[in-house]
Amino acid sequence: MSKPGALDLASGLGGKIEKDDVLSAVEKYEKYHVHYGGEEEERKANYTDMVNKYYDLVTSFYEFGWGQSFHFAPRWKGESLRESIKRHEHFLALQLGLKPDQKVLDVGCGIGGPLREISRFSSTSITGLNNNEYQITRGKELNRIAGVDKTCEFVKADFMKMPFPDNTFDAVYAIEATCHAPDAYGCYKEIYRVLKPGQYFAAYEWCMTDSFDPNNSEHKKIKAEIEIGDGLPDIRSTGQCLEALKQAGFEVVWEKDLAVSSPLPWYLPLDKSHFSLSTFRLTAVGRFITKNMVMALEFVGLAPRGSQRVQNFLAQAAEGLVEGGKKEIFTPMYFFLARKPLSGSQ
Ligand SMILES: C[S@@+](CC[C@H](N)C(=O)[O-])C[C@H]1O[C@@H](n2cnc3c(N)ncnc32)[C@H](O)[C@@H]1O
């Protein structure tokens, strides 16, 4: 499948938002965040609006720069970004012990990059749950092209209130998605409810690490940059996630921040001092070219007004992520494998 080009990027900008309303959506989105005077409580109370605006605005930038899987990965020397992303997805499938024909749930599935890879790797049927209409439309098209549209489906719903009966799935996973939940316990409890007893839930969570100091102003600035740049109500600590899992009823089999043992840093592709031809669009030069291209597309009316502003907050996110990674106060790969006990009730 070829990479999307400049015109694909321009036509997808704004997602399902009317092109004339993109600029006001950007302004409204920005106002939710600390840099614009926004409060955590307001972001949590309006998480559906905030997160959906975010993904309508950024999805085509993500696909243009990163690919179909919207997540980071630990990386070995000599491994390409693409290879590391696939390996990170296979790792989840292996941890869950997926078997052919099992019914699996992908919570917060994006446009389905991981879903297509994991379903082909494990011969399972995967349901992708996502609350963003634009991403689902795009994901269905990509599933059809990849030939997995008979075994995999998308369901549009909020992961805080899933439209599935109790004990439906043989396995559940979430990749860098449940960080958008206004409350981790509420989200994990829903996952627990739809998972069959004795079965497993595995995830990669975005978390602040134990090195994060909530009284350090630089740390607070980095956290706020990641929140605005990535559509997050509040980034939880690894300890808070672990506690929420246990409260929801799960037994934690094992957990680890995979960033700690990654031979190459996960944020390398976003680091301005790094240059790579294979991830050229993510490098400082590549981003400079994209920035000018978006400016030109917006000027001639091919991209909606507000597109450059989206690119600005994504650039801010990249800075926050790289700084958070370098200072080891933030991780996008806090991994855990959890089991719903056999005696687990709803
Ligand atoms: C960073 S993306 C990760 C997507 C996918 N897991 C991947 O790795 O490609 C986060 C995803 O979570 C979804 N999401 C956020 N909040 C949600 C909610 N309340 N209910 C369902 N999906 C949600 C977003 O729409 C987006 O698709």
mmCIF file of C-alpha atoms and ligand atoms in Angstrom:
data_model
loop_
_atom_site.group_PDB
_atom_site.id
_atom_site.type_symbol
_atom_site.label_atom_id
_atom_site.label_comp_id
_atom_site.label_asym_id
_atom_site.label_seq_id
_atom_site.Cartn_x
_atom_site.Cartn_y
_atom_site.Cartn_z
ATOM 1 C CA MET A 1 0.000 0.000 0.000
ATOM 2 C CA SER A 2 1.553 3.296 -1.043
ATOM 3 C CA LYS A 3 2.025 6.161 1.411
ATOM 4 C CA PRO A 4 -0.541 8.971 1.265
ATOM 5 C CA GLY A 5 0.685 12.039 -0.630
ATOM 6 C CA ALA A 6 0.167 15.781 -0.190
ATOM 7 C CA LEU A 7 -3.296 15.758 -1.769
ATOM 8 C CA ASP A 8 -4.470 12.828 0.406
ATOM 9 C CA LEU A 9 -3.235 14.801 3.398
ATOM 10 C CA ALA A 10 -5.096 17.938 2.275
ATOM 11 C CA SER A 11 -8.350 16.108 1.518
ATOM 12 C CA GLY A 12 -8.370 14.298 4.880
ATOM 13 C CA LEU A 13 -7.622 17.346 7.000
ATOM 14 C CA GLY A 14 -10.427 18.110 9.430
ATOM 15 C CA GLY A 15 -11.845 14.563 9.225
ATOM 16 C CA LYS A 16 -15.645 14.706 9.484
ATOM 17 C CA ILE A 17 -15.628 18.414 10.431
ATOM 18 C CA GLU A 18 -17.035 20.682 7.684
ATOM 19 C CA LYS A 19 -14.063 22.334 5.979
ATOM 20 C CA ASP A 20 -15.343 25.840 6.872
ATOM 21 C CA ASP A 21 -15.562 24.867 10.538
ATOM 22 C CA VAL A 22 -12.028 23.511 10.929
ATOM 23 C CA LEU A 23 -10.512 26.753 12.223
ATOM 24 C CA SER A 24 -13.180 27.189 14.914
ATOM 25 C CA ALA A 25 -12.780 23.517 15.888
ATOM 26 C CA VAL A 26 -9.035 24.081 16.325
ATOM 27 C CA GLU A 27 -9.706 27.137 18.505
ATOM 28 C CA LYS A 28 -12.220 25.229 20.606
ATOM 29 C CA TYR A 29 -9.837 22.278 20.945
ATOM 30 C CA GLU A 30 -6.939 24.512 22.053
ATOM 31 C CA LYS A 31 -9.098 26.191 24.713
ATOM 32 C CA TYR A 32 -9.480 22.881 26.552
ATOM 33 C CA HIS A 33 -5.761 22.906 27.360
ATOM 34 C CA VAL A 34 -3.497 24.367 30.026
ATOM 35 C CA HIS A 35 -1.527 26.609 27.617
ATOM 36 C CA TYR A 36 -4.837 28.338 26.742
ATOM 37 C CA GLY A 37 -6.197 28.434 30.299
ATOM 38 C CA GLY A 38 -8.121 25.120 30.097
ATOM 39 C CA GLU A 39 -8.780 22.999 33.190
ATOM 40 C CA GLU A 40 -8.390 19.247 33.716
ATOM 41 C CA GLU A 41 -11.977 18.930 35.017
ATOM 42 C CA GLU A 42 -13.386 20.523 31.855
ATOM 43 C CA ARG A 43 -11.320 18.218 29.641
ATOM 44 C CA LYS A 44 -12.587 15.207 31.573
ATOM 45 C CA ALA A 45 -16.228 16.356 31.523
ATOM 46 C CA ASN A 46 -16.030 16.977 27.747
ATOM 47 C CA TYR A 47 -13.695 14.130 26.814
ATOM 48 C CA THR A 48 -15.811 12.917 23.885
ATOM 49 C CA ASP A 49 -15.839 16.323 22.202
ATOM 50 C CA MET A 50 -12.203 17.050 23.001
ATOM 51 C CA VAL A 51 -10.867 13.670 21.802
ATOM 52 C CA ASN A 52 -13.050 13.525 18.677
ATOM 53 C CA LYS A 53 -12.050 17.029 17.619
ATOM 54 C CA TYR A 54 -8.436 16.053 18.149
ATOM 55 C CA TYR A 55 -8.664 12.933 15.949
ATOM 56 C CA ASP A 56 -10.701 14.658 13.226
ATOM 57 C CA LEU A 57 -7.966 17.279 13.063
ATOM 58 C CA VAL A 58 -4.860 15.077 13.253
ATOM 59 C CA THR A 59 -5.652 11.707 11.652
ATOM 60 C CA SER A 60 -4.450 12.545 8.165
ATOM 61 C CA PHE A 61 -1.255 14.108 9.575
ATOM 62 C CA TYR A 62 -0.637 10.883 11.544
ATOM 63 C CA GLU A 63 -1.180 8.698 8.496
ATOM 64 C CA PHE A 64 0.982 10.959 6.320
ATOM 65 C CA GLY A 65 3.907 11.066 8.747
ATOM 66 C CA TRP A 66 3.724 7.826 10.728
ATOM 67 C CA GLY A 67 1.676 5.224 8.845
ATOM 68 C CA GLN A 68 -1.437 3.179 9.666
ATOM 69 C CA SER A 69 -0.459 2.198 13.226
ATOM 70 C CA PHE A 70 -0.596 5.205 15.519
ATOM 71 C CA HIS A 71 1.805 4.109 18.225
ATOM 72 C CA PHE A 72 5.449 4.076 19.314
ATOM 73 C CA ALA A 73 7.628 0.996 19.828
ATOM 74 C CA PRO A 74 10.830 -0.068 21.577
ATOM 75 C CA ARG A 75 13.470 -0.481 18.899
ATOM 76 C CA TRP A 76 16.547 -2.597 18.255
ATOM 77 C CA LYS A 77 19.639 -1.335 16.474
ATOM 78 C CA GLY A 78 19.366 -2.049 12.738
ATOM 79 C CA GLU A 79 15.581 -2.308 12.914
ATOM 80 C CA SER A 80 13.424 0.112 10.903
ATOM 81 C CA LEU A 81 10.601 2.048 12.577
ATOM 82 C CA ARG A 82 8.055 0.021 10.589
ATOM 83 C CA GLU A 83 9.609 -3.292 11.680
ATOM 84 C CA SER A 84 9.683 -2.200 15.317
ATOM 85 C CA ILE A 85 6.011 -1.184 15.181
ATOM 86 C CA LYS A 86 4.995 -4.585 13.801
ATOM 87 C CA ARG A 87 7.147 -6.422 16.358
ATOM 88 C CA HIS A 88 5.493 -4.404 19.162
ATOM 89 C CA GLU A 89 2.083 -5.556 17.841
ATOM 90 C CA HIS A 90 3.207 -9.203 17.571
ATOM 91 C CA PHE A 91 4.483 -9.019 21.143
ATOM 92 C CA LEU A 92 0.951 -8.196 22.355
ATOM 93 C CA ALA A 93 -0.505 -11.102 20.370
ATOM 94 C CA LEU A 94 2.048 -13.485 21.907
ATOM 95 C CA GLN A 95 1.478 -12.195 25.428
ATOM 96 C CA LEU A 96 -2.260 -12.693 25.009
ATOM 97 C CA GLY A 97 -1.628 -16.213 23.663
ATOM 98 C CA LEU A 98 -4.002 -15.576 20.748
ATOM 99 C CA LYS A 99 -5.283 -18.695 18.967
ATOM 100 C CA PRO A 100 -6.926 -19.036 15.526
ATOM 101 C CA ASP A 101 -10.621 -18.104 15.402
ATOM 102 C CA GLN A 102 -10.660 -16.385 18.775
ATOM 103 C CA LYS A 103 -12.818 -13.266 19.121
ATOM 104 C CA VAL A 104 -10.635 -10.329 20.113
ATOM 105 C CA LEU A 105 -11.390 -6.694 20.996
ATOM 106 C CA ASP A 106 -9.067 -3.795 20.069
ATOM 107 C CA VAL A 107 -10.001 -0.888 22.355
ATOM 108 C CA GLY A 108 -9.413 2.500 20.682
ATOM 109 C CA CYS A 109 -8.304 1.012 17.358
ATOM 110 C CA GLY A 110 -7.408 4.103 15.294
ATOM 111 C CA ILE A 111 -7.628 3.372 11.561
ATOM 112 C CA GLY A 112 -6.887 -0.288 12.280
ATOM 113 C CA GLY A 113 -3.153 -0.688 11.519
ATOM 114 C CA PRO A 114 -2.565 -2.958 14.578
ATOM 115 C CA LEU A 115 -5.884 -4.755 14.053
ATOM 116 C CA ARG A 116 -4.964 -5.799 10.492
ATOM 117 C CA GLU A 117 -1.477 -6.885 11.534
ATOM 118 C CA ILE A 118 -2.549 -8.822 14.643
ATOM 119 C CA SER A 119 -5.500 -10.532 12.968
ATOM 120 C CA ARG A 120 -3.258 -11.772 10.125
ATOM 121 C CA PHE A 121 -0.447 -12.734 12.531
ATOM 122 C CA SER A 122 -2.757 -14.752 14.815
ATOM 123 C CA SER A 123 -5.657 -15.760 12.491
ATOM 124 C CA THR A 124 -8.157 -14.175 14.878
ATOM 125 C CA SER A 125 -11.292 -12.103 14.289
ATOM 126 C CA ILE A 126 -10.833 -8.636 15.694
ATOM 127 C CA THR A 127 -13.457 -6.038 16.523
ATOM 128 C CA GLY A 128 -12.031 -2.525 16.523
ATOM 129 C CA LEU A 129 -13.806 -0.196 18.928
ATOM 130 C CA ASN A 130 -13.424 3.496 18.220
ATOM 131 C CA ASN A 131 -15.462 6.609 18.922
ATOM 132 C CA ASN A 132 -14.196 8.545 15.929
ATOM 133 C CA GLU A 133 -16.379 8.293 12.829
ATOM 134 C CA TYR A 134 -13.711 9.538 10.417
ATOM 135 C CA GLN A 135 -11.150 6.941 11.544
ATOM 136 C CA ILE A 136 -13.735 4.157 11.203
ATOM 137 C CA THR A 137 -14.578 5.202 7.632
ATOM 138 C CA ARG A 138 -10.871 5.184 6.783
ATOM 139 C CA GLY A 139 -10.277 1.902 8.632
ATOM 140 C CA LYS A 140 -13.083 0.106 6.751
ATOM 141 C CA GLU A 141 -11.575 1.145 3.444
ATOM 142 C CA LEU A 142 -8.119 -0.086 4.516
ATOM 143 C CA ASN A 143 -9.566 -3.385 5.820
ATOM 144 C CA ARG A 144 -11.209 -3.951 2.454
ATOM 145 C CA ILE A 145 -7.948 -3.238 0.599
ATOM 146 C CA ALA A 146 -6.029 -5.569 2.956
ATOM 147 C CA GLY A 147 -8.670 -8.311 2.573
ATOM 148 C CA VAL A 148 -9.557 -8.644 6.259
ATOM 149 C CA ASP A 149 -13.042 -7.114 5.976
ATOM 150 C CA LYS A 150 -14.726 -10.519 6.366
ATOM 151 C CA THR A 151 -13.004 -11.357 9.654
ATOM 152 C CA CYS A 152 -12.583 -7.929 11.248
ATOM 153 C CA GLU A 153 -15.096 -5.180 11.911
ATOM 154 C CA PHE A 154 -15.317 -1.730 13.444
ATOM 155 C CA VAL A 155 -17.825 -0.601 16.050
ATOM 156 C CA LYS A 156 -18.370 3.067 16.763
ATOM 157 C CA ALA A 157 -18.765 3.523 20.513
ATOM 158 C CA ASP A 158 -17.237 4.978 23.646
ATOM 159 C CA PHE A 159 -14.932 2.610 25.537
ATOM 160 C CA MET A 160 -16.435 3.918 28.785
ATOM 161 C CA LYS A 161 -19.840 2.402 27.751
ATOM 162 C CA MET A 162 -19.303 -0.501 25.375
ATOM 163 C CA PRO A 163 -22.255 -1.925 23.404
ATOM 164 C CA PHE A 164 -21.300 -5.581 24.049
ATOM 165 C CA PRO A 165 -22.843 -8.173 26.402
ATOM 166 C CA ASP A 166 -20.864 -9.369 29.446
ATOM 167 C CA ASN A 167 -18.189 -12.059 28.807
ATOM 168 C CA THR A 168 -18.043 -11.592 25.011
ATOM 169 C CA PHE A 169 -14.339 -11.622 24.103
ATOM 170 C CA ASP A 170 -11.548 -14.236 24.330
ATOM 171 C CA ALA A 171 -8.935 -11.464 24.614
ATOM 172 C CA VAL A 172 -8.781 -7.674 24.763
ATOM 173 C CA TYR A 173 -5.937 -5.296 23.996
ATOM 174 C CA ALA A 174 -5.496 -1.518 23.941
ATOM 175 C CA ILE A 175 -2.588 0.285 22.287
ATOM 176 C CA GLU A 176 -1.907 3.843 23.463
ATOM 177 C CA ALA A 177 -5.660 4.527 23.580
ATOM 178 C CA THR A 178 -7.038 4.199 27.116
ATOM 179 C CA CYS A 179 -4.904 7.230 28.081
ATOM 180 C CA HIS A 180 -7.806 9.225 26.556
ATOM 181 C CA ALA A 181 -10.225 7.878 29.200
ATOM 182 C CA PRO A 182 -11.412 10.460 31.714
ATOM 183 C CA ASP A 183 -11.056 7.778 34.381
ATOM 184 C CA ALA A 184 -8.884 4.638 34.123
ATOM 185 C CA TYR A 185 -10.938 2.594 36.587
ATOM 186 C CA GLY A 186 -14.195 3.178 34.628
ATOM 187 C CA CYS A 187 -12.520 2.156 31.381
ATOM 188 C CA TYR A 188 -10.776 -0.963 32.778
ATOM 189 C CA LYS A 189 -14.016 -2.011 34.489
ATOM 190 C CA GLU A 190 -15.801 -1.982 31.107
ATOM 191 C CA ILE A 191 -12.993 -4.066 29.586
ATOM 192 C CA TYR A 192 -13.261 -6.481 32.513
ATOM 193 C CA ARG A 193 -17.024 -6.776 31.972
ATOM 194 C CA VAL A 194 -16.806 -7.709 28.261
ATOM 195 C CA LEU A 195 -13.855 -10.130 28.698
ATOM 196 C CA LYS A 196 -14.601 -13.818 29.357
ATOM 197 C CA PRO A 197 -13.540 -15.124 32.796
ATOM 198 C CA GLY A 198 -10.026 -16.599 32.877
ATOM 199 C CA GLN A 199 -8.994 -14.570 29.804
ATOM 200 C CA TYR A 200 -6.416 -11.797 29.309
ATOM 201 C CA PHE A 201 -6.222 -8.050 28.761
ATOM 202 C CA ALA A 202 -2.919 -6.498 27.612
ATOM 203 C CA ALA A 203 -2.122 -2.848 26.975
ATOM 204 C CA TYR A 204 0.459 -0.203 26.251
ATOM 205 C CA GLU A 205 -0.401 2.825 28.389
ATOM 206 C CA TRP A 206 0.834 6.413 28.194
ATOM 207 C CA CYS A 207 2.037 7.297 31.701
ATOM 208 C CA MET A 208 4.113 9.678 33.776
ATOM 209 C CA THR A 209 6.892 7.635 35.434
ATOM 210 C CA ASP A 210 8.102 7.747 39.043
ATOM 211 C CA SER A 211 10.706 10.358 37.943
ATOM 212 C CA PHE A 212 7.935 12.882 37.229
ATOM 213 C CA ASP A 213 7.788 15.603 39.886
ATOM 214 C CA PRO A 214 4.395 17.380 39.917
ATOM 215 C CA ASN A 215 6.015 20.377 41.644
ATOM 216 C CA ASN A 216 8.709 20.836 38.982
ATOM 217 C CA SER A 217 7.596 23.581 36.556
ATOM 218 C CA GLU A 218 9.571 22.153 33.632
ATOM 219 C CA HIS A 219 8.026 18.721 34.168
ATOM 220 C CA LYS A 220 4.569 20.314 34.356
ATOM 221 C CA LYS A 221 5.185 22.179 31.083
ATOM 222 C CA ILE A 222 6.242 18.960 29.321
ATOM 223 C CA LYS A 223 3.160 17.138 30.614
ATOM 224 C CA ALA A 224 0.885 19.969 29.386
ATOM 225 C CA GLU A 225 2.580 19.933 25.952
ATOM 226 C CA ILE A 226 1.920 16.214 25.612
ATOM 227 C CA GLU A 227 -1.700 16.684 26.722
ATOM 228 C CA ILE A 228 -2.505 19.412 24.180
ATOM 229 C CA GLY A 229 -0.522 17.756 21.403
ATOM 230 C CA ASP A 230 -2.147 14.373 21.908
ATOM 231 C CA GLY A 231 -5.741 15.022 23.000
ATOM 232 C CA LEU A 232 -5.382 13.847 26.600
ATOM 233 C CA PRO A 233 -7.469 14.929 29.602
ATOM 234 C CA ASP A 234 -4.688 14.133 32.126
ATOM 235 C CA ILE A 235 -1.705 11.759 31.977
ATOM 236 C CA ARG A 236 -1.829 9.245 34.826
ATOM 237 C CA SER A 237 1.143 7.715 36.623
ATOM 238 C CA THR A 238 2.092 4.046 36.140
ATOM 239 C CA GLY A 239 1.055 3.459 39.775
ATOM 240 C CA GLN A 240 -2.415 4.938 39.198
ATOM 241 C CA CYS A 241 -2.974 2.647 36.199
ATOM 242 C CA LEU A 242 -1.884 -0.408 38.163
ATOM 243 C CA GLU A 243 -4.143 0.493 41.068
ATOM 244 C CA ALA A 244 -7.115 1.066 38.710
ATOM 245 C CA LEU A 245 -6.567 -2.365 37.108
ATOM 246 C CA LYS A 246 -6.625 -4.122 40.473
ATOM 247 C CA GLN A 247 -9.669 -2.138 41.600
ATOM 248 C CA ALA A 248 -11.478 -3.198 38.427
ATOM 249 C CA GLY A 249 -10.944 -6.835 39.514
ATOM 250 C CA PHE A 250 -7.972 -7.884 37.351
ATOM 251 C CA GLU A 251 -5.031 -9.998 38.520
ATOM 252 C CA VAL A 252 -1.868 -8.382 37.187
ATOM 253 C CA VAL A 253 0.328 -11.086 35.635
ATOM 254 C CA TRP A 254 3.273 -8.806 34.917
ATOM 255 C CA GLU A 255 3.965 -5.168 34.072
ATOM 256 C CA LYS A 256 6.956 -3.192 32.873
ATOM 257 C CA ASP A 257 7.860 0.126 31.317
ATOM 258 C CA LEU A 258 9.294 -1.228 28.038
ATOM 259 C CA ALA A 259 10.992 2.123 27.317
ATOM 260 C CA VAL A 260 13.578 1.333 29.997
ATOM 261 C CA SER A 261 15.097 -1.626 28.133
ATOM 262 C CA SER A 262 14.721 -0.326 24.562
ATOM 263 C CA PRO A 263 18.172 -0.287 22.846
ATOM 264 C CA LEU A 264 17.136 2.776 20.773
ATOM 265 C CA PRO A 265 14.894 5.425 22.340
ATOM 266 C CA TRP A 266 11.245 5.256 21.256
ATOM 267 C CA TYR A 267 11.248 9.037 20.591
ATOM 268 C CA LEU A 268 14.184 8.859 18.158
ATOM 269 C CA PRO A 269 12.064 9.444 15.000
ATOM 270 C CA LEU A 270 10.741 12.708 16.514
ATOM 271 C CA ASP A 271 14.111 13.960 17.746
ATOM 272 C CA LYS A 272 15.181 16.951 15.646
ATOM 273 C CA SER A 273 18.839 15.945 15.789
ATOM 274 C CA HIS A 274 18.049 12.579 14.173
ATOM 275 C CA PHE A 275 18.036 12.105 10.387
ATOM 276 C CA SER A 276 16.711 9.088 8.535
ATOM 277 C CA LEU A 277 15.666 8.632 4.931
ATOM 278 C CA SER A 278 13.123 5.923 5.780
ATOM 279 C CA THR A 279 11.297 8.236 8.224
ATOM 280 C CA PHE A 280 12.125 11.396 6.303
ATOM 281 C CA ARG A 281 8.709 13.038 6.864
ATOM 282 C CA LEU A 282 9.303 12.928 10.633
ATOM 283 C CA THR A 283 12.761 14.509 10.569
ATOM 284 C CA ALA A 284 13.390 18.237 11.108
ATOM 285 C CA VAL A 285 13.857 18.746 7.339
ATOM 286 C CA GLY A 286 10.831 16.607 6.486
ATOM 287 C CA ARG A 287 8.658 18.472 8.970
ATOM 288 C CA PHE A 288 9.879 21.811 7.622
ATOM 289 C CA ILE A 289 8.886 20.745 4.102
ATOM 290 C CA THR A 290 5.469 19.485 5.288
ATOM 291 C CA LYS A 291 4.914 22.745 7.187
ATOM 292 C CA ASN A 292 5.526 24.813 4.055
ATOM 293 C CA MET A 293 3.454 22.453 1.970
ATOM 294 C CA VAL A 294 0.491 22.752 4.356
ATOM 295 C CA MET A 295 0.903 26.546 4.369
ATOM 296 C CA ALA A 296 0.750 26.553 0.560
ATOM 297 C CA LEU A 297 -2.208 24.123 0.466
ATOM 298 C CA GLU A 298 -4.081 26.277 2.978
ATOM 299 C CA PHE A 299 -3.217 29.434 1.007
ATOM 300 C CA VAL A 300 -4.639 28.071 -2.262
ATOM 301 C CA GLY A 301 -7.702 26.665 -0.456
ATOM 302 C CA LEU A 302 -6.915 22.954 -0.915
ATOM 303 C CA ALA A 303 -6.455 22.498 2.838
ATOM 304 C CA PRO A 304 -8.989 24.049 5.232
ATOM 305 C CA ARG A 305 -8.165 27.166 7.245
ATOM 306 C CA GLY A 306 -6.725 26.075 10.589
ATOM 307 C CA SER A 307 -4.573 23.262 9.156
ATOM 308 C CA GLN A 308 -1.324 25.062 10.029
ATOM 309 C CA ARG A 309 -2.536 25.531 13.595
ATOM 310 C CA VAL A 310 -3.015 21.757 13.857
ATOM 311 C CA GLN A 311 0.497 21.263 12.635
ATOM 312 C CA ASN A 312 1.718 23.709 15.280
ATOM 313 C CA PHE A 313 0.201 21.819 18.188
ATOM 314 C CA LEU A 314 1.519 18.557 16.754
ATOM 315 C CA ALA A 315 5.000 20.121 16.652
ATOM 316 C CA GLN A 316 4.502 21.144 20.282
ATOM 317 C CA ALA A 317 3.526 17.556 21.079
ATOM 318 C CA ALA A 318 6.685 16.252 19.420
ATOM 319 C CA GLU A 319 8.831 18.593 21.560
ATOM 320 C CA GLY A 320 7.031 17.504 24.735
ATOM 321 C CA LEU A 321 7.315 13.812 23.863
ATOM 322 C CA VAL A 322 11.040 14.025 23.087
ATOM 323 C CA GLU A 323 11.758 16.013 26.266
ATOM 324 C CA GLY A 324 9.544 13.730 28.368
ATOM 325 C CA GLY A 325 11.349 10.702 26.914
ATOM 326 C CA LYS A 326 14.842 12.144 27.402
ATOM 327 C CA LYS A 327 14.113 13.070 31.014
ATOM 328 C CA GLU A 328 12.471 9.650 31.507
ATOM 329 C CA ILE A 329 9.448 11.286 33.137
ATOM 330 C CA PHE A 330 7.033 9.973 30.488
ATOM 331 C CA THR A 331 6.519 6.652 28.699
ATOM 332 C CA PRO A 332 4.109 5.621 25.911
ATOM 333 C CA MET A 333 4.791 1.933 26.552
ATOM 334 C CA TYR A 334 3.889 1.024 30.094
ATOM 335 C CA PHE A 335 2.981 -2.596 29.359
ATOM 336 C CA PHE A 336 0.792 -4.836 31.480
ATOM 337 C CA LEU A 337 -0.776 -8.252 31.099
ATOM 338 C CA ALA A 338 -3.825 -8.750 33.302
ATOM 339 C CA ARG A 339 -6.225 -11.647 33.795
ATOM 340 C CA LYS A 340 -9.893 -11.708 34.684
ATOM 341 C CA PRO A 341 -10.167 -14.423 37.361
ATOM 342 C CA LEU A 342 -12.127 -17.555 36.438
ATOM 343 C CA SER A 343 -14.553 -16.714 39.203
ATOM 344 C CA GLY A 344 -14.757 -13.108 37.896
ATOM 345 C CA SER A 345 -18.225 -11.638 38.148
ATOM 346 C CA GLN A 346 -19.445 -8.388 36.582
HETATM 347 C C1 LIG B 1 -3.254 7.100 19.649
HETATM 348 S S1 LIG B 1 -4.678 6.419 18.893
HETATM 349 C C2 LIG B 1 -4.165 4.718 18.872
HETATM 350 C C3 LIG B 1 -4.911 3.967 17.831
HETATM 351 C C4 LIG B 1 -4.520 2.497 17.665
HETATM 352 N N1 LIG B 1 -4.584 1.780 18.907
HETATM 353 C C5 LIG B 1 -3.164 2.377 17.031
HETATM 354 O O1 LIG B 1 -2.225 2.049 17.765
HETATM 355 O O2 LIG B 1 -3.051 2.611 15.826
HETATM 356 C C6 LIG B 1 -5.967 6.414 20.149
HETATM 357 C C7 LIG B 1 -7.311 5.903 19.667
HETATM 358 O O3 LIG B 1 -8.238 5.835 20.762
HETATM 359 C C8 LIG B 1 -9.517 6.225 20.282
HETATM 360 N N2 LIG B 1 -10.335 6.681 21.422
HETATM 361 C C9 LIG B 1 -10.071 7.721 22.242
HETATM 362 N N3 LIG B 1 -11.057 7.858 23.158
HETATM 363 C C10 LIG B 1 -11.971 6.879 22.900
HETATM 364 C C11 LIG B 1 -13.193 6.500 23.511
HETATM 365 N N4 LIG B 1 -13.710 7.173 24.557
HETATM 366 N N5 LIG B 1 -13.858 5.433 23.034
HETATM 367 C C12 LIG B 1 -13.365 4.741 21.953
HETATM 368 N N6 LIG B 1 -12.205 5.067 21.324
HETATM 369 C C13 LIG B 1 -11.510 6.122 21.789
HETATM 370 C C14 LIG B 1 -9.210 7.339 19.311
HETATM 371 O O4 LIG B 1 -10.313 7.646 18.477
HETATM 372 C C15 LIG B 1 -8.002 6.748 18.596
HETATM 373 O O5 LIG B 1 -8.439 5.908 17.587
#
